[in-house]
Short mmCIF file of C-alpha atoms in Angstrom, two decimals:
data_model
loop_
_atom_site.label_atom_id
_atom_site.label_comp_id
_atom_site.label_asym_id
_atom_site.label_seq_id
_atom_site.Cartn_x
_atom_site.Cartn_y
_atom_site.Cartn_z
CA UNK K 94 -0.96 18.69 -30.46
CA UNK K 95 2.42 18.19 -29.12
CA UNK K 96 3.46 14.30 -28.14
CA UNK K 97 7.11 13.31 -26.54
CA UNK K 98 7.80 9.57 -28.43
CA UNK K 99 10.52 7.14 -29.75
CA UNK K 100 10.21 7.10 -33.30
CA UNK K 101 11.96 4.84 -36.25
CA UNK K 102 13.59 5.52 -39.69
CA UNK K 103 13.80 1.57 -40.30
CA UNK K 104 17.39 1.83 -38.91
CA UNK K 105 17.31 3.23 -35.44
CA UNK K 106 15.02 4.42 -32.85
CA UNK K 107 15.07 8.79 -32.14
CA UNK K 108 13.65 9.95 -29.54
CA UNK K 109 11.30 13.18 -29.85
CA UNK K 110 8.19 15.88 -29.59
CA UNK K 111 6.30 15.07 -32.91
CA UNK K 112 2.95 15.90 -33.64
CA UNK K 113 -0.76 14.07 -33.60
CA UNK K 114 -4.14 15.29 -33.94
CA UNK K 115 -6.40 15.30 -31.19
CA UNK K 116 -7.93 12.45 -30.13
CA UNK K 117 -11.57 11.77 -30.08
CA UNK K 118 -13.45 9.81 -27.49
CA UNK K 119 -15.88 7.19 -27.57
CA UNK K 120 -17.55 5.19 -24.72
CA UNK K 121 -16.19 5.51 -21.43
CA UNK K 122 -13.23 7.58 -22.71
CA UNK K 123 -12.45 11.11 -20.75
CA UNK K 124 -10.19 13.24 -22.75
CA UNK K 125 -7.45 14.44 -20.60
CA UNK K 126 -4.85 17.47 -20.56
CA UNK K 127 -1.66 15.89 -20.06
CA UNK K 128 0.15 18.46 -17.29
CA UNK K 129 3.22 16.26 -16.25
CA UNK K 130 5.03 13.60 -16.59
CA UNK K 131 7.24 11.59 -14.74
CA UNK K 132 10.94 10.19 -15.90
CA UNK K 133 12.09 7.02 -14.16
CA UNK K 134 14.75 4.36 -15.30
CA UNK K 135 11.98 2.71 -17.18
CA UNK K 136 11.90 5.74 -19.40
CA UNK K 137 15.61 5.91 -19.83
CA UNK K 138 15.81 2.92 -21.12
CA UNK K 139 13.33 2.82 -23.72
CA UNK K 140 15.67 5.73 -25.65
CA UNK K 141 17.29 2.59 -26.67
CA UNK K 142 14.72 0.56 -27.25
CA UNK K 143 13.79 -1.72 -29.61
CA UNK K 144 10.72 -1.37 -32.15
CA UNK K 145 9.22 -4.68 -30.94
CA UNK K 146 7.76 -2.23 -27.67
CA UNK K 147 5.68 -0.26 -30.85
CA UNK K 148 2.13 -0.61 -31.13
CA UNK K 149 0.57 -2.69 -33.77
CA UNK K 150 4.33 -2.77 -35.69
CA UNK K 151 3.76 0.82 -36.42
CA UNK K 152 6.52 3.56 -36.64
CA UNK K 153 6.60 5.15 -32.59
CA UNK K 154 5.70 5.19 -29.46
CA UNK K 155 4.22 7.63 -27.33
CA UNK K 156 6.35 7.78 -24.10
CA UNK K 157 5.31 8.31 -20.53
CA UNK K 158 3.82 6.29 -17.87
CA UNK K 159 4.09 8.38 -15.04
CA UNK K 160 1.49 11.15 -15.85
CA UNK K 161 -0.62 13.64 -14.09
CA UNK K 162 -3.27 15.15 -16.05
CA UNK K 163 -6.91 17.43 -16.07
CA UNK K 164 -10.62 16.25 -17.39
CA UNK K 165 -11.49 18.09 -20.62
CA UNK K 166 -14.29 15.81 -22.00
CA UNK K 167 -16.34 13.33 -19.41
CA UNK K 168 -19.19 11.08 -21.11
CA UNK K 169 -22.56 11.35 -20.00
CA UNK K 170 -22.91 9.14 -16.48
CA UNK K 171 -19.29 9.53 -15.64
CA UNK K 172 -18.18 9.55 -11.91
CA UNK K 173 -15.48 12.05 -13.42
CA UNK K 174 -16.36 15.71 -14.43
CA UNK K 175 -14.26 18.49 -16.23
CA UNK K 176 -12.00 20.16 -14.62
CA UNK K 177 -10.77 16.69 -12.06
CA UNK K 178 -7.64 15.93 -11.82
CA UNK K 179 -6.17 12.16 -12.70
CA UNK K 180 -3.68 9.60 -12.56
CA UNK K 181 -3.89 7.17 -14.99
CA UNK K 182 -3.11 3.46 -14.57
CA UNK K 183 -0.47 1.42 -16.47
CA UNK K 184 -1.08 -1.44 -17.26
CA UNK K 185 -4.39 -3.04 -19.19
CA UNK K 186 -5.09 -6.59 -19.85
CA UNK K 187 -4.54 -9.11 -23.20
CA UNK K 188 -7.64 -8.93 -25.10
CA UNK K 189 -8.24 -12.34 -24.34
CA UNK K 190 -7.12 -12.36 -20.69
CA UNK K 191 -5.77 -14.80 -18.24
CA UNK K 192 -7.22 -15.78 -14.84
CA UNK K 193 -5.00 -13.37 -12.94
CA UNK K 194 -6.59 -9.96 -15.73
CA UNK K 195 -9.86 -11.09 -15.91
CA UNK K 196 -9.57 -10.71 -11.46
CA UNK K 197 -8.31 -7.53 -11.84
CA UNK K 198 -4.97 -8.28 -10.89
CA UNK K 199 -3.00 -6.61 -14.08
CA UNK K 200 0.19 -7.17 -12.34
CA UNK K 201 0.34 -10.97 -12.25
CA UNK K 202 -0.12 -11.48 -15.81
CA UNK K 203 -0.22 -15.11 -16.60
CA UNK K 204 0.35 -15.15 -20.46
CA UNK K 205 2.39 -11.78 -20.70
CA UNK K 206 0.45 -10.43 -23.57
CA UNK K 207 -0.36 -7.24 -21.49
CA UNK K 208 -0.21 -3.85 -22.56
CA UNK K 209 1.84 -1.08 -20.35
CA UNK K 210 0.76 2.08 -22.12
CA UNK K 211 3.80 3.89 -22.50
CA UNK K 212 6.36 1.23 -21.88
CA UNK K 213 4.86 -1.91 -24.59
CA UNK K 214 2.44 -2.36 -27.08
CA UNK K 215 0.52 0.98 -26.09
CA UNK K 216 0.62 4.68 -26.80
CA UNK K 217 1.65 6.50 -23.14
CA UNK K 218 0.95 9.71 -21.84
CA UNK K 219 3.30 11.89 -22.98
CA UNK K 220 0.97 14.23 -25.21
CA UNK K 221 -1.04 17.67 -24.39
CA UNK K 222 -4.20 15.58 -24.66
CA UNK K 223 -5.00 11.69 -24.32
CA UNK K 224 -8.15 9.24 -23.86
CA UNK K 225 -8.10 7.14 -20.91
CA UNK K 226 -11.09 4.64 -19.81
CA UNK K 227 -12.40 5.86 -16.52
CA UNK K 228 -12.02 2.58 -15.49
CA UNK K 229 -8.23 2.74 -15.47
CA UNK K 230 -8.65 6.66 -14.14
CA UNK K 231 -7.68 7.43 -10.67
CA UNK K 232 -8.69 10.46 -8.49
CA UNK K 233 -5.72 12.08 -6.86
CA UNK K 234 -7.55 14.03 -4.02
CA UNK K 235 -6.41 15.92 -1.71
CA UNK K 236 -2.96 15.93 -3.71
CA UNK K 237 -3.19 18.21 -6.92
CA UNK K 238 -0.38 18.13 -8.89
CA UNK K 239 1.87 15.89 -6.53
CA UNK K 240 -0.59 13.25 -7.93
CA UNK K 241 2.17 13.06 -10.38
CA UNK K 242 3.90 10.68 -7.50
CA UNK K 243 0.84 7.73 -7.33
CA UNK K 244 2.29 5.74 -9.86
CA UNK K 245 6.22 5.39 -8.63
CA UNK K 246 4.35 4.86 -5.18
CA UNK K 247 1.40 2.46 -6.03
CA UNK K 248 4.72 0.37 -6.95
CA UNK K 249 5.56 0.50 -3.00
CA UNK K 250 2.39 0.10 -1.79
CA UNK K 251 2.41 -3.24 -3.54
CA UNK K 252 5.79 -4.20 -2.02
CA UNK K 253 4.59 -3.16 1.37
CA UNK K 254 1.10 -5.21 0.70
CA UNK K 255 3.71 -8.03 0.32
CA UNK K 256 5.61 -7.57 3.20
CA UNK K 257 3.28 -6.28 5.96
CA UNK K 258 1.73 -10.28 6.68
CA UNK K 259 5.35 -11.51 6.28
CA UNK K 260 6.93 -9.61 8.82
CA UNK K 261 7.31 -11.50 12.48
CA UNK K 262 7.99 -7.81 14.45
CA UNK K 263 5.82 -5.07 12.39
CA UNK K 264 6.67 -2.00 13.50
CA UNK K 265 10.23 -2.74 13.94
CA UNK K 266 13.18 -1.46 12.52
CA UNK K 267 13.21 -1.55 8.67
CA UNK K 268 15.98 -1.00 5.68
CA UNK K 269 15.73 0.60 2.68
CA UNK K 270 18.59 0.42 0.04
CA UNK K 271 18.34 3.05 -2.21
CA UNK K 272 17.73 6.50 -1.64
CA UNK K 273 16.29 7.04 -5.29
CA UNK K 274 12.15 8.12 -5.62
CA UNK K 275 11.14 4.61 -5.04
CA UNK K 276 13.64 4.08 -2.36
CA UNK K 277 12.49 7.42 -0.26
CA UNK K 278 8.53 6.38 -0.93
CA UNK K 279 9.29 2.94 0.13
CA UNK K 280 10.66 4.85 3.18
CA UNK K 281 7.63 7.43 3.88
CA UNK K 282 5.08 3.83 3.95
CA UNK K 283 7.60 2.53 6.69
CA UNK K 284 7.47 5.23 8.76
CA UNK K 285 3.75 5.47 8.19
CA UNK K 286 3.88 2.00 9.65
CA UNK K 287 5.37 3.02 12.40
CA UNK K 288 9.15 1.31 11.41
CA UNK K 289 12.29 2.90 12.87
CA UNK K 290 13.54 3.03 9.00
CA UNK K 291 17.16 3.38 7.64
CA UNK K 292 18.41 4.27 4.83
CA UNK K 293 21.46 3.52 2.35
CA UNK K 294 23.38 4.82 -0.61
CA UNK K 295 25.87 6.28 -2.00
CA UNK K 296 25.83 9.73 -1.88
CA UNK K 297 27.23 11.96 1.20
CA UNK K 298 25.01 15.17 1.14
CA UNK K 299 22.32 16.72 -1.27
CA UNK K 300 18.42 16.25 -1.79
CA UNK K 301 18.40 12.23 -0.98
CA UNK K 302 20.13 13.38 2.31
CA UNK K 303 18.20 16.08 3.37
CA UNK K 304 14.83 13.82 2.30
CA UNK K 305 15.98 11.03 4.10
CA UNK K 306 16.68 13.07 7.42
CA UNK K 307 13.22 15.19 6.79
CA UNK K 308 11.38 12.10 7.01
CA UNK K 309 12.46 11.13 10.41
CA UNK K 310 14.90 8.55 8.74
CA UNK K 311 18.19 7.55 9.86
CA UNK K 312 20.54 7.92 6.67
CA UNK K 313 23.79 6.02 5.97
CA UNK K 314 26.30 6.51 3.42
CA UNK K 315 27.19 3.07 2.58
CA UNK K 316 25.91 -0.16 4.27
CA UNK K 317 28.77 -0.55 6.58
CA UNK K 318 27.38 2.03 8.60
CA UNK K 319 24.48 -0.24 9.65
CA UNK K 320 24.36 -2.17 13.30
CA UNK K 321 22.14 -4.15 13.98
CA UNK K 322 19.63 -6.38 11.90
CA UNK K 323 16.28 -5.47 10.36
CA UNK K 324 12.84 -6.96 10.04
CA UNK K 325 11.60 -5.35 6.62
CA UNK K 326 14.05 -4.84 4.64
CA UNK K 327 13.40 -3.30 0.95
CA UNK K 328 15.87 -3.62 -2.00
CA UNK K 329 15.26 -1.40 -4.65
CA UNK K 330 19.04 -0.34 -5.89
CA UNK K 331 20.35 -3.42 -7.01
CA UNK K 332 23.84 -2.61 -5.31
CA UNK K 333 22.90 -5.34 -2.21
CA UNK K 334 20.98 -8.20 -4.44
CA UNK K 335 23.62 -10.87 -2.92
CA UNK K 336 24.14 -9.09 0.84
CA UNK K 337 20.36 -8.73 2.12
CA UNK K 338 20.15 -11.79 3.91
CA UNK K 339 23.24 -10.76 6.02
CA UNK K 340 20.67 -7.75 7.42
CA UNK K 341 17.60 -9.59 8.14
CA UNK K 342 16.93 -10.42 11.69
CA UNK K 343 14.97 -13.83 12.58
CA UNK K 344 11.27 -13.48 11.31
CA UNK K 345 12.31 -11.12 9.31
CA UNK K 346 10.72 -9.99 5.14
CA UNK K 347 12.45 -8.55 2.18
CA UNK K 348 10.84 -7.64 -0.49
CA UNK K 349 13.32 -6.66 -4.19
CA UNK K 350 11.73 -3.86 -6.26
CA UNK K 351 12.56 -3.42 -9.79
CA UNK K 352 15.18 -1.01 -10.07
CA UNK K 353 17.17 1.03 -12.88
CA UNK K 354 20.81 0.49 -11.48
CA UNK K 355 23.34 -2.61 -12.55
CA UNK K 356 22.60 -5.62 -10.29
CA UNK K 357 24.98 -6.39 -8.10
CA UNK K 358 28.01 -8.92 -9.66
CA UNK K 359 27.87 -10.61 -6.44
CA UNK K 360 24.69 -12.32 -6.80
CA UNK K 361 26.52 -15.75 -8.68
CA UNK K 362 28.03 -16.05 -5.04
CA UNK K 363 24.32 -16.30 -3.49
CA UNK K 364 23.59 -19.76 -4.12
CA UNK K 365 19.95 -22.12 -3.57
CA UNK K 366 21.55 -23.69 -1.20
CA UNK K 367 22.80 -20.19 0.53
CA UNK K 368 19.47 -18.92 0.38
CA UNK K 369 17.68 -21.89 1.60
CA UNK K 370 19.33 -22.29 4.65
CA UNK K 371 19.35 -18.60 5.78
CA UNK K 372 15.30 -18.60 5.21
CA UNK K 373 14.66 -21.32 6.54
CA UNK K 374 17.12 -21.15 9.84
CA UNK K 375 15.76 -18.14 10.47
CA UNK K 376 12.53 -18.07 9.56
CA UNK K 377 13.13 -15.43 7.09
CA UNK K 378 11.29 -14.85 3.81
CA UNK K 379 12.09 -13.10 0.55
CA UNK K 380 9.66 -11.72 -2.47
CA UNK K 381 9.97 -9.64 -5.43
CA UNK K 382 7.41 -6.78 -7.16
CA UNK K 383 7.03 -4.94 -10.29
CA UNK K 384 3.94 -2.83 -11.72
CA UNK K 385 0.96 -2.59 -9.92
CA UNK K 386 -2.65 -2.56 -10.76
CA UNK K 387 -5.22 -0.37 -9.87
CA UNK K 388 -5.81 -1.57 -6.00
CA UNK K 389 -1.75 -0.44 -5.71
CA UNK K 390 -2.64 2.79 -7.22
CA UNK K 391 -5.57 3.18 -4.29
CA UNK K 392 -3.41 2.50 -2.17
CA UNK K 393 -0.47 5.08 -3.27
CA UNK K 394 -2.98 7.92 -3.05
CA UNK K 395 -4.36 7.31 0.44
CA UNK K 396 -0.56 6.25 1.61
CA UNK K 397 0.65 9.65 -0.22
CA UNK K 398 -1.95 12.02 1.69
CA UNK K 399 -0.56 11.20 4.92
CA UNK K 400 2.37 12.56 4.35
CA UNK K 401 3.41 16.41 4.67
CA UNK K 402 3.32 18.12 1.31
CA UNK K 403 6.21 19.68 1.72
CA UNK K 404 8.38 16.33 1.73
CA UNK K 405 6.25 15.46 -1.13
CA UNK K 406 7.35 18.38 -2.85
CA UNK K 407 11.02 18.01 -1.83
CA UNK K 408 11.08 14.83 -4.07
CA UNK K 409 10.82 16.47 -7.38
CA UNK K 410 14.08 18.05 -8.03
CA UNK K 411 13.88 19.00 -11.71
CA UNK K 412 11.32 20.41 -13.63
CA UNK K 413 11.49 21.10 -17.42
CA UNK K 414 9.37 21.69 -20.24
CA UNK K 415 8.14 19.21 -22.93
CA UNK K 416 10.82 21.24 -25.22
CA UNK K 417 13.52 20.73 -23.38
CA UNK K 418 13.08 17.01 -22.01
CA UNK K 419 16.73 15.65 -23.01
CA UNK K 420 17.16 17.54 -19.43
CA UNK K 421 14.77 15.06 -17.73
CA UNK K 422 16.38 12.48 -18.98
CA UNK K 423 19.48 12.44 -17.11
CA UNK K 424 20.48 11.63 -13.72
CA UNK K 425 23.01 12.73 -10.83
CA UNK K 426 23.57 12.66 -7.05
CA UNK K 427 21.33 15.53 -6.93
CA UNK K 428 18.48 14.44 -8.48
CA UNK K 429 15.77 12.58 -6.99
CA UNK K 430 12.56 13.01 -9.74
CA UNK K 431 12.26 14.63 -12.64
CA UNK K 432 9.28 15.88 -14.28
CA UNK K 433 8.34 17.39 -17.63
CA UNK K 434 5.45 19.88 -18.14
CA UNK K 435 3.34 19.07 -21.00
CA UNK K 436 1.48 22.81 -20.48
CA UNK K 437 2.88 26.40 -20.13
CA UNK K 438 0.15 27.46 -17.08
CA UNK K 439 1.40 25.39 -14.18
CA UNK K 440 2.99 28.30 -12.09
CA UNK K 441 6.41 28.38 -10.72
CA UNK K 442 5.51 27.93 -6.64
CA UNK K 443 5.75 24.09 -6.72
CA UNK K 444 8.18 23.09 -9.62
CA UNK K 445 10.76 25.39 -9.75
CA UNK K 446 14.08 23.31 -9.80
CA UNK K 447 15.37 22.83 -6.12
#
């Protein structure tokens, strides 16, 4: 079978579509037909990796942690059963685990000897067939194939699971800087919240524009088209690391999301002492999120079926086969999420390139 991974001569790391044999399962494995795959920043990155992110210091690593796929094999007693589609989950605890993995709570690793399949440590999903624990499977519903969105979403539904006790004025007017996947989901939970949400970047017409506007969303090229403060305010470009305090209104939460863009150079100029007094003058407070863990990924489904499918759909911008995923792998004003299609009989309706 067909896998997309980073492989290494000894010298340098290649990215590829090798091949591997079919896996077999054993205990609560399901075997799964990989049918798409998400690129983010994450990805992009890793073409330069280093071999330390290998599996037990062997020669590659299966990409892809954004990945959609279809039951082949359940084991007797599963909840699962052929033919269901899933979502698989990220991350998976030390074998010895912390406090914070032996709760559940993936994300808040205490001794960072986690695996993230896909990203460190552990094989992803990148191949026509995979085992995943059904304990780390998650149903997509009501959502077929734009399942493929739960896992850049389950990251927002963590941020917002941050912010939603922090905020004085829920409900209220909320910022979003960024208008990339994570930016525009972090937009659909505010509206689903009921926020009056904004949003900023760079980029004066094209998908993020059109998305932004579809979702009810006022859009802004640039932030000095904003008046007014905010009360939720999520960063998740990097462009405004320094500058978000100067948009948060008294009682007001921001919450940074790891993003894929250069951080702002401005940030030296934000000092303790800066920060301090703004949060504590106005009552202000400011937290940070990356990964999720399989509550977020709960979440991310439920959040995701509210929403119309055809916004869903208007995310994914570029669609490509496994043989072709150099295209995936770049980026543009006009592209909001790629996907690559690990099968040849998904049909054109949904993923034809926008």
């Amino acid at each position: 079978m067909r896998a997309l991974a980073i492989t290494t001569d000894g010298e340098a790391v290649h990215p590829g579509v090798i091949e591997l044999p079919e896996p077999r399962p054993s205990g609560t494995d399901l075997v799964v037909d990989g049918l798409l795959l998400g690129v983010c920043g994450t990805d992009r990155s890793l073409m330069t990796a280093g071999t330390d992110r290998f599996p037990d210091g062997g020669n590659r690593l299966v990409l892809g942690h954004e990945s959609l796929g279809r039951v082949r094999h359940a084991p007797p007693g599963s909840r699962y059963s052929i033919g269901d589609l899933v979502v698989p989950v990220v991350r998976r605890p030390d074998p010895v685990p912390c406090a914070a993995c032996a709760a559940g709570d993936l994300d808040l690793c205490e001794n960072g000897r986690f695996i993230e399949r896909g990203i460190r440590a552990g094989h992803g999903y990148g191949a026509e067939q995979y085992l995943l624990d059904e304990n780390f499977a998650i149903p997509v519903g009501s959502l077929g194939l734009l399942g493929i969105l739960i896992e850049p979403a389950s990251i927002v539904a963590k941020a917002w699971e941050r912010l939603d006790p922090l905020v004085r004025r829920p409900g209220g007017r909320a910022l979003i800087l960024g208008a990339g996947p994570i930016g525009l989901l972090a937009a659909l939970l505010g509206r689903n919240r009921g926020y009056d949400v904004h949003i900023v970047d760079r980029v004066s017409h094209g998908p993020k524009v059109s998305q932004s506007r579809a979702l009810g969303a006022t859009y802004h090229r640039g932030s000095d088209e904003l008046e007014g403060r905010f009360d939720a305010v999520v960063e998740c470009s990097g462009a405004f690391t320094s500058s978000v305090l100067d948009f948060m209104a008294p009682g007001a939460a921001t919450c940074y999301i790891a993003h894929e863009h250069a951080p702002d150079t401005r940030a030296a100029a934000l000092t303790a002492a800066t920060l301090s007094e703004s949060l504590m003058r106005g009552n202000r407070a400011v937290v940070g999120v990356t990964s999720s863990s399989r509550s977020h990924f709960d979440t991310a489904q439920r959040e995701l079926e509210q929403a119309p499918g055809e916004w869903l759909r208007g995310l994914i911008t570029d669609v490509v086969p496994l043989e072709r995923f150099e295209d995936a792998f770049g980026s543009g004003p006009d592209t909001i999420k790629a996907v690559i299609t690990l099968t040849d009989e998904l049909g054109d309706e949904l993923y034809e390139r926008r």
